[in-house]
Each structure stands twice: as C-alpha cells, then as structure tokens.
Short mmCIF file of C-alpha atoms in Angstrom, two decimals:
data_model
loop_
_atom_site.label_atom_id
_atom_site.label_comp_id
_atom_site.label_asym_id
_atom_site.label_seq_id
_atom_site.Cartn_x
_atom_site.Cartn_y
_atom_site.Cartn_z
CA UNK V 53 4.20 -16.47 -2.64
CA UNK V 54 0.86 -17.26 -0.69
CA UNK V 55 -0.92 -15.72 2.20
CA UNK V 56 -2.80 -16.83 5.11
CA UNK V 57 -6.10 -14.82 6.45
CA UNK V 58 -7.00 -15.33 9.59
CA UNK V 59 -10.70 -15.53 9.88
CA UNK V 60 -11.50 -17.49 12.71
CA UNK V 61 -12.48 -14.73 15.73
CA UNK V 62 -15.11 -14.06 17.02
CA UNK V 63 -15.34 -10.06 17.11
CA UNK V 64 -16.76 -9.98 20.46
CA UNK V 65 -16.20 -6.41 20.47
CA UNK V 66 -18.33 -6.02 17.82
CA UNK V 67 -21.46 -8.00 19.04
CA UNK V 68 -24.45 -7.30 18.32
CA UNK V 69 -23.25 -7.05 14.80
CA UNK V 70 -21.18 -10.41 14.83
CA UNK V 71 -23.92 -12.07 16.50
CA UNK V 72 -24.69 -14.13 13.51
CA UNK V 73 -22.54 -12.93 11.25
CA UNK V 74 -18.82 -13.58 11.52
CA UNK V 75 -16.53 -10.15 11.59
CA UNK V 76 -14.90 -10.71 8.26
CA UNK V 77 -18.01 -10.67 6.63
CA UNK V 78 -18.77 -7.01 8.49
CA UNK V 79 -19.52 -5.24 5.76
CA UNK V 80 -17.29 -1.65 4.80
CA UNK V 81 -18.83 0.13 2.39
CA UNK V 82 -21.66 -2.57 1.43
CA UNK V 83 -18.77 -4.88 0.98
CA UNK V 84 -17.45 -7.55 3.53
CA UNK V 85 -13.98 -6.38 5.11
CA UNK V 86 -12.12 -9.31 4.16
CA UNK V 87 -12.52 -8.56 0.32
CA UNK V 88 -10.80 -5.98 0.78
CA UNK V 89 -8.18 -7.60 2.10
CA UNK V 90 -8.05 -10.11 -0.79
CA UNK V 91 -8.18 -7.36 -3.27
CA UNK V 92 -5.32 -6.13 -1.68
CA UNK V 93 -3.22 -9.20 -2.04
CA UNK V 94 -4.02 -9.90 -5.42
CA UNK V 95 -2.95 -6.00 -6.15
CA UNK V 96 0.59 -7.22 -4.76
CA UNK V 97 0.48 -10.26 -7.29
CA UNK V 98 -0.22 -13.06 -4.17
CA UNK V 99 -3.11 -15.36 -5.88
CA UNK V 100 -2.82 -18.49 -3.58
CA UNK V 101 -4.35 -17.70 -0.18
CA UNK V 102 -5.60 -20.04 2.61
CA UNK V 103 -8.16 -19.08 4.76
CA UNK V 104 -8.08 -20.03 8.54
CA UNK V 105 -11.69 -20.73 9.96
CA UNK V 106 -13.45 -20.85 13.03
CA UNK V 107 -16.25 -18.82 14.14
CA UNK V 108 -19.29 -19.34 11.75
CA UNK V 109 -16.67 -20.69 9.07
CA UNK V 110 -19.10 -21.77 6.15
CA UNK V 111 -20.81 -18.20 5.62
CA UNK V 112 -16.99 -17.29 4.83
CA UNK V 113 -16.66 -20.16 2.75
CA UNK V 114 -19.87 -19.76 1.15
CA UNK V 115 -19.51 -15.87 -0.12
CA UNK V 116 -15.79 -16.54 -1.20
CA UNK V 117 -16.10 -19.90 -2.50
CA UNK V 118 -12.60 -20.98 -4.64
CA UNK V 119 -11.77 -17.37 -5.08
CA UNK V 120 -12.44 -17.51 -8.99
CA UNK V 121 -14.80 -14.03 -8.74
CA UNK V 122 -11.65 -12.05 -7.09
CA UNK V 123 -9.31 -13.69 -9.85
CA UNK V 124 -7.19 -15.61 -6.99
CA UNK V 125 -7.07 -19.16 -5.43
CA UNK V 126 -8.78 -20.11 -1.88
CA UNK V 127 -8.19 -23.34 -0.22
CA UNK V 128 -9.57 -23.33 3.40
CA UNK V 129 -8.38 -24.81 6.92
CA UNK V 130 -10.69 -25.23 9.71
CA UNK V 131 -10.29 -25.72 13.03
CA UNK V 132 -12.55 -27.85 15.42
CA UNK V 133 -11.86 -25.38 18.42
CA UNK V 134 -10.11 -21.70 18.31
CA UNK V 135 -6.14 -22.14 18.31
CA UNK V 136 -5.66 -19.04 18.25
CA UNK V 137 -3.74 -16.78 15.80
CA UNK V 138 -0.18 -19.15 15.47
CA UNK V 139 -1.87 -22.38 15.90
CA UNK V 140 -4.18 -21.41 13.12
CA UNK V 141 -1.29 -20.97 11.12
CA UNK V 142 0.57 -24.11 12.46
CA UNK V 143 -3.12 -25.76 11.15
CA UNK V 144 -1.95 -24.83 7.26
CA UNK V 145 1.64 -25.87 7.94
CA UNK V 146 1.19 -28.59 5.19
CA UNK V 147 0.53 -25.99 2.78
CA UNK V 148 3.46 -23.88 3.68
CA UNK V 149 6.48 -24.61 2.26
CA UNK V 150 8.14 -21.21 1.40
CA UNK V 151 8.45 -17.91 3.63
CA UNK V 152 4.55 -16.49 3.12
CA UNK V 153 2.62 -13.77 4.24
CA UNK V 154 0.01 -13.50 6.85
CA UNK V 155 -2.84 -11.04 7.49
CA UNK V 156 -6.21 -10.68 9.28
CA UNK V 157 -9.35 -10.76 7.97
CA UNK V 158 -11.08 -8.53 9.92
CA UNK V 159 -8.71 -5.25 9.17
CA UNK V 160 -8.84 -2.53 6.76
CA UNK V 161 -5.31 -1.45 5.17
CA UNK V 162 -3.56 -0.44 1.98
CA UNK V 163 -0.34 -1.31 3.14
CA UNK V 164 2.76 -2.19 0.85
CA UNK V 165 2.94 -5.25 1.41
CA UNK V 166 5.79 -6.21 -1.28
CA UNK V 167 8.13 -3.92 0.03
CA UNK V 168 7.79 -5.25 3.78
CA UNK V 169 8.70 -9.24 1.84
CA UNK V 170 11.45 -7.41 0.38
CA UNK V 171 12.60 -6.28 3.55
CA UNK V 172 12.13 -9.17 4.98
CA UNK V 173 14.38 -11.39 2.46
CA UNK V 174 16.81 -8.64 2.38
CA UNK V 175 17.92 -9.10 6.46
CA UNK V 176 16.97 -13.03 6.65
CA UNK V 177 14.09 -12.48 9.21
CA UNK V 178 12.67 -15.72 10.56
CA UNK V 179 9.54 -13.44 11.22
CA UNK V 180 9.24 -9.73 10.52
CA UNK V 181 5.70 -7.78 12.13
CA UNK V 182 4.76 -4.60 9.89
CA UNK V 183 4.53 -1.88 12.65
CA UNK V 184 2.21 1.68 12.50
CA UNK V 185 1.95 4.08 15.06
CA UNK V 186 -1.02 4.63 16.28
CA UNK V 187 -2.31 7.31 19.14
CA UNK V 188 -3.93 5.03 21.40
CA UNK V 189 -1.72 1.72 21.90
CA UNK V 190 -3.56 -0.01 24.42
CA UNK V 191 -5.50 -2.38 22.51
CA UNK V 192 -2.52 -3.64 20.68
CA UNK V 193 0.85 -4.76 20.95
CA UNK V 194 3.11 -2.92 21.42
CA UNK V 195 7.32 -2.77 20.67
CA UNK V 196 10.42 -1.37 20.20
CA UNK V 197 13.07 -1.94 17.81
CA UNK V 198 17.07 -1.30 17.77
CA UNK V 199 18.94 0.22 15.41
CA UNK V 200 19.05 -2.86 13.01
CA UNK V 201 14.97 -3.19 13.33
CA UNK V 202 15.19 -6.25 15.25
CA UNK V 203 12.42 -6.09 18.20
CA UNK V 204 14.04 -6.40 21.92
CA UNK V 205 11.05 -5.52 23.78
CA UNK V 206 7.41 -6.41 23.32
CA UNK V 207 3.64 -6.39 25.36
CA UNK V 208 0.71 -7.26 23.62
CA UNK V 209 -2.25 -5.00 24.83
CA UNK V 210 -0.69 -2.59 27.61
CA UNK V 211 -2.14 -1.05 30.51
CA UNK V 212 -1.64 2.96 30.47
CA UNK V 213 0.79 2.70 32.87
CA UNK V 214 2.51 -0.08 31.09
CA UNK V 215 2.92 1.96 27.75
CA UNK V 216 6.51 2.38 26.09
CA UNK V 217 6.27 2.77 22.54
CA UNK V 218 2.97 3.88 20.51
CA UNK V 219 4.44 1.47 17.35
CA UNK V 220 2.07 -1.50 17.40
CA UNK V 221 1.81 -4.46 15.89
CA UNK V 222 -0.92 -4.55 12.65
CA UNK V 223 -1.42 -8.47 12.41
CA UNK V 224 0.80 -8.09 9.20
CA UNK V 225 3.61 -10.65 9.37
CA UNK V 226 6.13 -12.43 6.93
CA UNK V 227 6.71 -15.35 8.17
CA UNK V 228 9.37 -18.20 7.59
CA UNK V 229 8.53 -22.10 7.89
CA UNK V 230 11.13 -23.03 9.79
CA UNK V 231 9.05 -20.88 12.42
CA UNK V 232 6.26 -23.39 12.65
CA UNK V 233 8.58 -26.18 14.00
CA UNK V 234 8.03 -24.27 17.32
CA UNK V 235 4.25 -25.26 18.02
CA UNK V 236 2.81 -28.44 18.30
CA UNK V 237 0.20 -29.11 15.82
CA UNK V 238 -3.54 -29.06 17.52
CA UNK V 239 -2.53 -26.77 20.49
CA UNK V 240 -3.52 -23.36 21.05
CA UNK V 241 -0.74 -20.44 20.49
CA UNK V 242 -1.17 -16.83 20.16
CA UNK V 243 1.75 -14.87 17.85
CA UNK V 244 1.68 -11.81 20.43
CA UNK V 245 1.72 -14.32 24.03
CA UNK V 246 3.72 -16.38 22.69
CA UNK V 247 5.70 -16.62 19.62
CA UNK V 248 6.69 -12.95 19.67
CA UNK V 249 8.03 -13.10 23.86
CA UNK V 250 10.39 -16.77 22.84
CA UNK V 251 11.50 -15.23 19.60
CA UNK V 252 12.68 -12.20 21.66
CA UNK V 253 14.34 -14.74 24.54
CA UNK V 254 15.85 -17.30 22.56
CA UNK V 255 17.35 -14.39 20.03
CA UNK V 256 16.00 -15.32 17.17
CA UNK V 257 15.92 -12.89 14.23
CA UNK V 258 12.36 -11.01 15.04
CA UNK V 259 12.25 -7.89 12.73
CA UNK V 260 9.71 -4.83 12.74
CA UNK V 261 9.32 -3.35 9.47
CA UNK V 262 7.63 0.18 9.54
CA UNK V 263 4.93 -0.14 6.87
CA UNK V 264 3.72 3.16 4.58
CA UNK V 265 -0.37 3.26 4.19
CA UNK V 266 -3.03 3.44 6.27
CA UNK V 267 -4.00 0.59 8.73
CA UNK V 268 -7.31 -0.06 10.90
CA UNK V 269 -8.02 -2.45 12.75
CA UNK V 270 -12.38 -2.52 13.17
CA UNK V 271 -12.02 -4.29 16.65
CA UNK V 272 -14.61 -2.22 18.25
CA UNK V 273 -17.37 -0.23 16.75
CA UNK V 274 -16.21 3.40 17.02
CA UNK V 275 -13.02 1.96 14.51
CA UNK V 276 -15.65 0.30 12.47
CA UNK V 277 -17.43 3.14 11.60
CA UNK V 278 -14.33 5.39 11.71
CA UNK V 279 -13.11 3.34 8.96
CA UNK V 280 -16.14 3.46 6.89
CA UNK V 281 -15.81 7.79 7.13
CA UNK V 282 -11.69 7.19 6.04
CA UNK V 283 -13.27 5.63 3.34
CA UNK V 284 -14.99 7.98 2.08
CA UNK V 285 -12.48 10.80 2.89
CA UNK V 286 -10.05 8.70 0.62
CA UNK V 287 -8.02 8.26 3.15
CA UNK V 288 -7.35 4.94 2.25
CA UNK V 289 -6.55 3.34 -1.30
CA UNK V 290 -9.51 0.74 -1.80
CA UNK V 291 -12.21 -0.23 -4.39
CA UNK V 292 -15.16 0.97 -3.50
CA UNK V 293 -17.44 -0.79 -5.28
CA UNK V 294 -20.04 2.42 -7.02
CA UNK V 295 -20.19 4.97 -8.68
CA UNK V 296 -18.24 8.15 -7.56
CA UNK V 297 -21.08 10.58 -9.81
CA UNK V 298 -19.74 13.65 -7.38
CA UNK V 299 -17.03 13.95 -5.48
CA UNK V 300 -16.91 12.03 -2.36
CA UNK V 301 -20.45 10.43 -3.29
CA UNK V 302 -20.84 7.19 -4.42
CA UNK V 303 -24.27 6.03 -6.18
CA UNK V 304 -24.74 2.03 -6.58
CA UNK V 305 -26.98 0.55 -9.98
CA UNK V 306 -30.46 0.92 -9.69
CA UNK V 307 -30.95 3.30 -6.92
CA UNK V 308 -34.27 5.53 -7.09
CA UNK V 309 -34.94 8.74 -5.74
CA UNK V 310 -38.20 10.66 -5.92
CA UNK V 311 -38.64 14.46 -5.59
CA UNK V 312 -36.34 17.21 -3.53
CA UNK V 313 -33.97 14.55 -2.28
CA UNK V 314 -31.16 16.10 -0.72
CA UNK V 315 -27.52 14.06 -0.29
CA UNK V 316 -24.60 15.69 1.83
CA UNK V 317 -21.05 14.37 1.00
CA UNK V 318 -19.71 12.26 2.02
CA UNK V 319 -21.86 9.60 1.57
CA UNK V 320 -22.74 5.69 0.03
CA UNK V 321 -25.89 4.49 -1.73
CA UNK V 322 -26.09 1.02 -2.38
CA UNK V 323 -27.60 -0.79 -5.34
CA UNK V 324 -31.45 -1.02 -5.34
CA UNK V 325 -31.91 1.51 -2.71
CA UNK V 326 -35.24 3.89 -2.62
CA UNK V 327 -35.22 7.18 -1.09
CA UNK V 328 -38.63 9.02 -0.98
CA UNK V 329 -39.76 12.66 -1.45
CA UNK V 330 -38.12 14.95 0.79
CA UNK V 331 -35.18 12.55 1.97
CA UNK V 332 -32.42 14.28 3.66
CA UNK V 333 -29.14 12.11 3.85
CA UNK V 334 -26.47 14.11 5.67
CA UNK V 335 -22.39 13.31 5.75
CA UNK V 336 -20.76 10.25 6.43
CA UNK V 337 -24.19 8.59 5.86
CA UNK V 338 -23.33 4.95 4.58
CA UNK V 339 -27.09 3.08 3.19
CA UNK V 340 -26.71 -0.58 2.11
CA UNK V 341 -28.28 -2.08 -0.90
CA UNK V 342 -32.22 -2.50 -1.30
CA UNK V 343 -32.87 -0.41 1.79
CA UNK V 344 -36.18 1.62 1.41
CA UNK V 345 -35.89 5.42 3.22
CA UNK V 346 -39.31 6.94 3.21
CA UNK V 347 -40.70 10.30 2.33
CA UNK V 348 -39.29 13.22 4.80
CA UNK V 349 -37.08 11.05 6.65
CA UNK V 350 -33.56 12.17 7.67
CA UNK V 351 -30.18 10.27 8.29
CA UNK V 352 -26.78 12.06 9.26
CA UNK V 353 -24.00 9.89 10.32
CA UNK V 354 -25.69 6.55 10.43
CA UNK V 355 -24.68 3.08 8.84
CA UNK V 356 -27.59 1.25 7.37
CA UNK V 357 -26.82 -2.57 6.50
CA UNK V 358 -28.86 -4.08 3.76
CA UNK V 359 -32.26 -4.47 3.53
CA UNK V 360 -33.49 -2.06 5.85
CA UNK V 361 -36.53 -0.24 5.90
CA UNK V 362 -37.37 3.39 7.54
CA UNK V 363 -40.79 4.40 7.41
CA UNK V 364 -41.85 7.74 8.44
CA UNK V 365 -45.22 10.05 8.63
CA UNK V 366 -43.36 12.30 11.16
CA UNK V 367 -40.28 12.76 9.43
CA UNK V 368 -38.31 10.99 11.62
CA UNK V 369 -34.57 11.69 12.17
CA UNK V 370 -31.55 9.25 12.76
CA UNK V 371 -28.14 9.91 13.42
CA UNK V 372 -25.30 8.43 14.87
CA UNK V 373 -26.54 4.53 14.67
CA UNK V 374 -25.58 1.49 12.69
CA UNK V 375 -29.05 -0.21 11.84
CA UNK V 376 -28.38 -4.08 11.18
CA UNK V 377 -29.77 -5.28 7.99
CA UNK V 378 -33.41 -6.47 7.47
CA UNK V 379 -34.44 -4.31 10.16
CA UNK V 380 -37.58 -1.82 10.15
CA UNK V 381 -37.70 1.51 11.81
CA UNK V 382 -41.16 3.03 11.86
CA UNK V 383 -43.41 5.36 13.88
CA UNK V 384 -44.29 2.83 16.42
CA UNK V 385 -40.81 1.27 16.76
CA UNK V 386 -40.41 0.86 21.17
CA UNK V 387 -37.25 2.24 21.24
CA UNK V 388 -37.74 6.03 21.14
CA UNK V 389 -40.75 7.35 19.44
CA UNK V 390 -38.54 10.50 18.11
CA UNK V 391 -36.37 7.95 16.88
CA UNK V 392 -32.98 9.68 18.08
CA UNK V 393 -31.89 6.60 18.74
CA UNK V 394 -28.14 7.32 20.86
CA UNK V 395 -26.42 4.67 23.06
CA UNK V 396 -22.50 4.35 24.32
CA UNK V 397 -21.86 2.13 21.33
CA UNK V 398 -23.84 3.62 18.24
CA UNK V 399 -25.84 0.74 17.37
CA UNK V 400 -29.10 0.17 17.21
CA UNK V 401 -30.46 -2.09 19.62
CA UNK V 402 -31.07 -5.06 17.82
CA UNK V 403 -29.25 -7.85 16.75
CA UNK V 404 -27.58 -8.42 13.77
CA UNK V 405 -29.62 -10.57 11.34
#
C-alpha cells in the first residue's frame, strides 16, 4: 500500500515561524513534524510514500531525501502553483494505482491507521475520512454519519452558529483511484469544498471511520506548543528522539551543564546544548540542540529552536515564548529589558530563521 503527504501549505497561521521555513519542517520535539508522520507509516508497514510539494518544496526534499535514513521510499510531486489538497493528489495520480492512504504533513497523530484500511476494504468505501472529536470544531470540518458510517452531512470550518457535530475531519483519508477520475488534472480542488459536498450529492459511498489515538493538528501556535507539552505528558505514542534519564525528562548526546542546574519535568534538552551555573529550566520547557543558556538564567514554559543563545548578567527570566532558532537574547535585547517577553501569540518577535 502507499501513502501520500501533503506538504505543500503554507502554515500561515503559524507565521513568523513558517516564514522561511515550511510547516512540515516545524520542528516537535527538536524533530520536524512530518517525521513523525513517516515514522508512523512505516510503523503500519507503508514504505512507498509520495510527497506533495509546494511551499518552499526543496528544504523538504533536501532533509528527507529518498527516504533511505527512515527505512522507507520517497518519490516527490511538485506543483508549479498550490492545487490545493485533492488536486495535489490528482498531481500523483500516475503513481496511484491501488486504494492508498493519505495524510498531512503538518499534523501530529498516533492513529491506527491499519485498522481504518481495514475498515475501509471491509464496506467498499470509494473514500473513507478518519474522524476525532474534538472540543472546539470550528477550525475543521465538520460531519455526521448514519447508522452504516456513511457521511450525509458535512461543513468544512463552521461558524459557532453553524456547528452540528464536534466529529471532525483529521486530514486522514483512504482513498480509492477510481476517485481521481473526478478532477481534472492541473486544476485546483480542495477534499473538504469539494470532493467531500459531490460525494455526499451524487451518493457515492463516503464513509467516516472513528479512529482510536490521539490527533493534533499544529495549525496555529497555541496547538503547536500544546502538542509539544502532550508530548512530553506521553500523551501520544511517538519517538522522541533522547534520552528519557528521569521520568518525563529527556537529555540529548553531548549536553553540558555546569554547577546547581536545576531541571523541572517535564522537559527536552537537545544535543550539544550548554546550560550555565545556576540555570533554572522549569516544566514544559522544550531547548533545541546547540543552544547556549547562560549562568542564572531562567526558562519555564518556553520553546527554544536550535541554535539559540541567552545571555544573562541579570538573571533574566523567560516564559511562555517560542524563540526561533539562531536567535540571541541578551541584556540589551529592545524588546523588554526584563525580558518577560508575553504577546497574544507566544512567540518571540522575530522571524523565523
């Protein structure tokens, strides 16, 4: 069986982050979102995926390569401008000749995804959508099913008012060729605007499977760092990719800490990471590789990409930021001398590097 990831959005939501980087390359845990997502398909035995790019493509393509480091096979599609989520798909159609699998690349989940095939085979679905409830629909799509799962009543990201169901749609699909035959190759089509709202009309066999596991999409950055802490609550079944030397605290290779450094779990080092005398790293603190934290200084709830540097001679204190990586924090830094550095969308105000 193969897979397709979608890859090609932009994560607009996410900016400043995706700024230059593109969102399946947003890194969870000092590892890129998407691997995770390939891990997770090789765990289910599917080794031939295709990759649908877009939006800074070749920095994909150039940290996944052929797929021979993750033990599975990537060929890649690209497409000259965005067409959308089915047209991507109708992009790989040559490739497709058996009912596959389709995810995003830009989601974390450990979802079964064998038993949703299964179910899929089992009723002759021409498309079946794993489904989750979630508490807040309204930046999904959302549907209801009858009594024999197939979906009679769909609306992709609802206005409160509009709201009938709080099952949404997780991007998960198995699909069947014959479905492609329905778009024209090189135009734009989106699975929830359009595929999903014919399917229902025409009466074609559109199936919702409930999926077991957890699910998260990282569209905006309160989910993105909400994910990270479900990480390391174990909330979710992933490789995280350190040491666990405590419970709930993972230590990467190489990391060096000098005297009455104090770590609160949960928490992430990465590999090659300094942290000076008198460090105080408080929960749900994730710090990526070859970052340098200074003598004195204090981080509680913060997400440091790689690379970055905090220097301190008044023991500064961070909390509640994601710092993008390469960046340098010090005494003198313009935005707030104390360094309490708060906004609506916990990040720090530069852009991502």
């Amino acid at each position: 069986m193969k897979a397709v990831i979608l890859a090609g959005g932009k994560g607009s939501r996410l900016q400043p982050l995706t700024m230059k980087l593109p969102k399946p390359l947003v890194p969870l845990l000092n590892k890129p979102v998407m691997e995770y997502s390939i891990e997770l398909l090789k765990k289910h035995g599917i080794k031939d995926i295709i990759i649908t790019l877009q939006y800074l493509g070749d920095k994909i393509r150039d940290y996944f390569r052929d797929g021979r480091h993750w033990g599975v096979n990537i060929t890649y599609v690209y497409e000259d401008l965005p067409l959308g989520t089915a047209g991507s798909v109708k992009n790989a159609e040559h490739l497709l000749e058996e009912p596959f699998l389709v995810i995003s690349g830009d989601a974390l989940t450990d979802l079964n995804l064998m038993d949703g095939v299964e179910y899929h085979h089992h009723n002759h679905s021409l498309l079946t959508i794993f489904m989750k409830e979630v508490k807040n629909p309204t930046q999904f799509g959302i549907m209801v099913t009858d009594d024999h799962g197939h979906i009679t009543n769909f609306l992709e990201k609802p206005q409160k008012h509009e709201i009938f169901s709080n099952v949404v749609n997780t991007g998960v699909y198995v699909i069947d060729p014959f479905m492609l035959c329905m778009m024209e190759k090189g135009k734009r089509y989106d699975f929830s605007t359009d595929i999903f709202p014919k399917l229902i009309k025409d009466g074609k066999c559109l199936l919702g499977y409930h999926a077991t596991g957890y699910w998260k999409d990282i569209g905006s950055h309160e989910d993105y760092r909400q994910a990270q802490y479900d990480m390391l609550d174990k909330k979710v079944c992933v490789h995280i990719g350190a040491e666990e030397i405590l419970p709930n605290l993972w230590i990467g290779s190489n990391v060096q800490m000098e005297n009455n450094v104090t770590i609160n779990t949960p928490a992430f080092i990465g590999n090659d990471t300094y942290l000076g005398d008198e460090v105080v790293i408080g929960k749900y603190t994730i710090i990526g590789k070859s970052s340098r934290i200074q003598n004195g200084c204090k981080i509680s709830r913060s997400i440091l990409w790689d690379d970055v540097n905090i220097y301190s001679t008044n023991k500064s204190s961070i909390k509640n930021v994601t710092v993008a990586p390469k960046h340098q924090i010090s005494e003198g830094y313009k935005v707030g001398v104390s360094l309490k550095i708060k906004n609506k969308k916990n990040i720090s105000p530069v852009e991502a590097g």
